[in-house]
PDB file of C-alpha atoms in Angstrom:
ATOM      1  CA  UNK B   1     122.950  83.807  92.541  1.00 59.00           C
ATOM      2  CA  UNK B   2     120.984  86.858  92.158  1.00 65.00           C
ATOM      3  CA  UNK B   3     118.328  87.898  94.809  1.00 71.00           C
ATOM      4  CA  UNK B   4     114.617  88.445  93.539  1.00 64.00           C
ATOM      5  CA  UNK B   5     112.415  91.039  94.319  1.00 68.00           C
ATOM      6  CA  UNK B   6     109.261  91.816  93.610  1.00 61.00           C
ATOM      7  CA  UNK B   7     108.043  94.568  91.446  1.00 59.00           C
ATOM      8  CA  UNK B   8     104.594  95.761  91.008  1.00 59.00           C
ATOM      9  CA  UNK B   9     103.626  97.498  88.142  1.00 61.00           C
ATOM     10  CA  UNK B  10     100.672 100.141  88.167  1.00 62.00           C
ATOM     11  CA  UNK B  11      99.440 102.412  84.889  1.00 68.00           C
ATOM     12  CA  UNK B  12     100.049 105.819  85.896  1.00 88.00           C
ATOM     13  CA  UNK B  13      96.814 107.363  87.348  1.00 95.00           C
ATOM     14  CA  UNK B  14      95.330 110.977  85.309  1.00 97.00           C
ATOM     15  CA  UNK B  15      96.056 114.556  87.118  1.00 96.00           C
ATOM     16  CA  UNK B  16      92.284 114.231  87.746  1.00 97.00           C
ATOM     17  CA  UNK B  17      91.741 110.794  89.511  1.00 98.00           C
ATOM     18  CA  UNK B  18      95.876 111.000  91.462  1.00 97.00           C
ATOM     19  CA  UNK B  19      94.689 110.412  94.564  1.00 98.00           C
ATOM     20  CA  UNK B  20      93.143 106.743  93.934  1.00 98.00           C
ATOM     21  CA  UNK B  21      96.434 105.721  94.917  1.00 96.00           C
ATOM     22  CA  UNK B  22      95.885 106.963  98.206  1.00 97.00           C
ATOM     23  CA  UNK B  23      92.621 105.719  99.063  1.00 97.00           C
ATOM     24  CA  UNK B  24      93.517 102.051  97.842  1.00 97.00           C
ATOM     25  CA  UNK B  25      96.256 101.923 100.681  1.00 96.00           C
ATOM     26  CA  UNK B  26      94.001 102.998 103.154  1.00 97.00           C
ATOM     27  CA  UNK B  27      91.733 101.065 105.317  1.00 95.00           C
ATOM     28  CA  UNK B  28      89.052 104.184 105.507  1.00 95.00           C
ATOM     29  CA  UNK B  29      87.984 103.262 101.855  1.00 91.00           C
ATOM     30  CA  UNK B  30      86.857  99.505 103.405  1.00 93.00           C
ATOM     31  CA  UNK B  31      83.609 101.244 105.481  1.00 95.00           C
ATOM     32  CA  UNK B  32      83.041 104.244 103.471  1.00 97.00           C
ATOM     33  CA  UNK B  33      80.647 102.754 100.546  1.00 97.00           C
ATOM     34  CA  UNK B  34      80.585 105.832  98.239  1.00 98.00           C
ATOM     35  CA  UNK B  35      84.904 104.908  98.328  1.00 98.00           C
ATOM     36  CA  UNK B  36      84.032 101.277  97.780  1.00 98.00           C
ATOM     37  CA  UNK B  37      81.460 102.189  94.955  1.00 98.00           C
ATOM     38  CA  UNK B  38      84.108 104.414  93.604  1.00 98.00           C
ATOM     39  CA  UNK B  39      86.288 101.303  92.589  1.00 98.00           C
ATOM     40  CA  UNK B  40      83.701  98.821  91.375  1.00 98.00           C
ATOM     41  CA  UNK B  41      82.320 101.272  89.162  1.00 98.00           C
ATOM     42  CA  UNK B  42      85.231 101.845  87.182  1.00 98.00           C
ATOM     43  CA  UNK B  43      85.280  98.077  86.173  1.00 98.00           C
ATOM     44  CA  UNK B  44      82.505  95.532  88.044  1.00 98.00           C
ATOM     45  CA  UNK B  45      84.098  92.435  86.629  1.00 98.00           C
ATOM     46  CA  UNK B  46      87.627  93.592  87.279  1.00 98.00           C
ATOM     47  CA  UNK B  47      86.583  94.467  91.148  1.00 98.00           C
ATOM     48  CA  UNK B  48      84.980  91.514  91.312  1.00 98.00           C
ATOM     49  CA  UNK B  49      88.074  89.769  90.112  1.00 98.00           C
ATOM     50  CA  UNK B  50      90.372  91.493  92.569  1.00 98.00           C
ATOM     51  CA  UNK B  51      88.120  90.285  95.483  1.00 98.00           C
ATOM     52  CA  UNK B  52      87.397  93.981  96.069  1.00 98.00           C
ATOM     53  CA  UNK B  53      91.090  95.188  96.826  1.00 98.00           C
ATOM     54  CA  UNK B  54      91.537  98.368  95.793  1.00 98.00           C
ATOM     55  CA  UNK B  55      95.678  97.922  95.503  1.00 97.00           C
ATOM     56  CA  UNK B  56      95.214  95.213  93.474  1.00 97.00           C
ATOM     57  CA  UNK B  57      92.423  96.498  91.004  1.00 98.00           C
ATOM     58  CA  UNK B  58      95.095  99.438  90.760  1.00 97.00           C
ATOM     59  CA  UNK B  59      97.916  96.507  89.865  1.00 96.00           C
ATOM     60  CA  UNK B  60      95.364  95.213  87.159  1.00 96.00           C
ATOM     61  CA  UNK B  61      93.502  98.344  85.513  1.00 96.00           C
ATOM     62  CA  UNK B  62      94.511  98.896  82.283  1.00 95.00           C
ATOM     63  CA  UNK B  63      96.067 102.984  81.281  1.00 95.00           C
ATOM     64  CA  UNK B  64      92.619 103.049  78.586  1.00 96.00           C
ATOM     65  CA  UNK B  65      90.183 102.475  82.063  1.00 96.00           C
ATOM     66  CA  UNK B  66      91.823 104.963  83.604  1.00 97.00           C
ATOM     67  CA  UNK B  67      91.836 107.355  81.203  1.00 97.00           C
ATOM     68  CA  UNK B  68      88.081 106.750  80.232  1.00 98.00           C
ATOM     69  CA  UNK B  69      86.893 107.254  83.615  1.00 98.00           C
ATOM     70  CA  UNK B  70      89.347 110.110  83.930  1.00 98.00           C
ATOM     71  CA  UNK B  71      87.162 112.169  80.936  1.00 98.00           C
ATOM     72  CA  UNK B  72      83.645 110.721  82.453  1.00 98.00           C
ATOM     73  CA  UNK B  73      81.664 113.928  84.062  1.00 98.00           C
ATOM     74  CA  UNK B  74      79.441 111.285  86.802  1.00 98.00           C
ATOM     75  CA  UNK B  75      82.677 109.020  87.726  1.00 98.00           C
ATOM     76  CA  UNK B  76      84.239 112.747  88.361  1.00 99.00           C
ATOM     77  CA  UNK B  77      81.899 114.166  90.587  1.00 99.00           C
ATOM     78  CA  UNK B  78      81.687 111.180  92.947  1.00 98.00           C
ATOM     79  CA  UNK B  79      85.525 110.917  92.857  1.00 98.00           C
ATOM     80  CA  UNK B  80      85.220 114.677  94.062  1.00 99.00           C
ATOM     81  CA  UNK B  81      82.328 113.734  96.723  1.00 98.00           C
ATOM     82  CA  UNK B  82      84.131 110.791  97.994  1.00 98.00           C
ATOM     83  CA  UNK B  83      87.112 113.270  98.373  1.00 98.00           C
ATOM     84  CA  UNK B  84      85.472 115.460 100.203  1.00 98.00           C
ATOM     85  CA  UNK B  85      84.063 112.632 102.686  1.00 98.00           C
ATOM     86  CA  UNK B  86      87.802 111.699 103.431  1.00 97.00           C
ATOM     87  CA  UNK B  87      89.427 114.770 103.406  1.00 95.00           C
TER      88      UNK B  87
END
């Protein structure tokens, strides 16, 4: 018999939003709001679905999300704002 393992799959994240990976595996995004807004504003309904974890909504997001909100000038700036709160 053959053992199983799990394997998570996750679109590849744009040069200009990389470091959502990051954030989503740590706890500092859970009590910074401007982090937490960061996810839910890329897709409400999908956040909502995830029950707000970022790892998850990561799992789930489609490549074309990404990508949109990887070209959007406002999702940009508060990605770079939220950066500079955790960095």
């Amino acid at each position: 018999m053959f053992p199983f393992r799990v394997v998570s799959v996750t679109p590849k994240l744009p040069a200009s939003i990389s470091r959502l990976k990051e954030l989503a595996y740590d706890f500092w995004f859970s009590w910074t709001i401007e982090a937490v807004e960061l996810f839910r504003d890329i897709k409400p309904d999908l956040w909502r679905e995830t029950g707000h974890n970022p790892v998850r909504f990561l799992i789930r997001i489609s490549g074309e999300e990404l990508e949109r909100v990887a070209q959007d000038d406002d999702f940009l700036a508060s990605y770079r704002r939220v950066f500079e709160l955790y960095d």
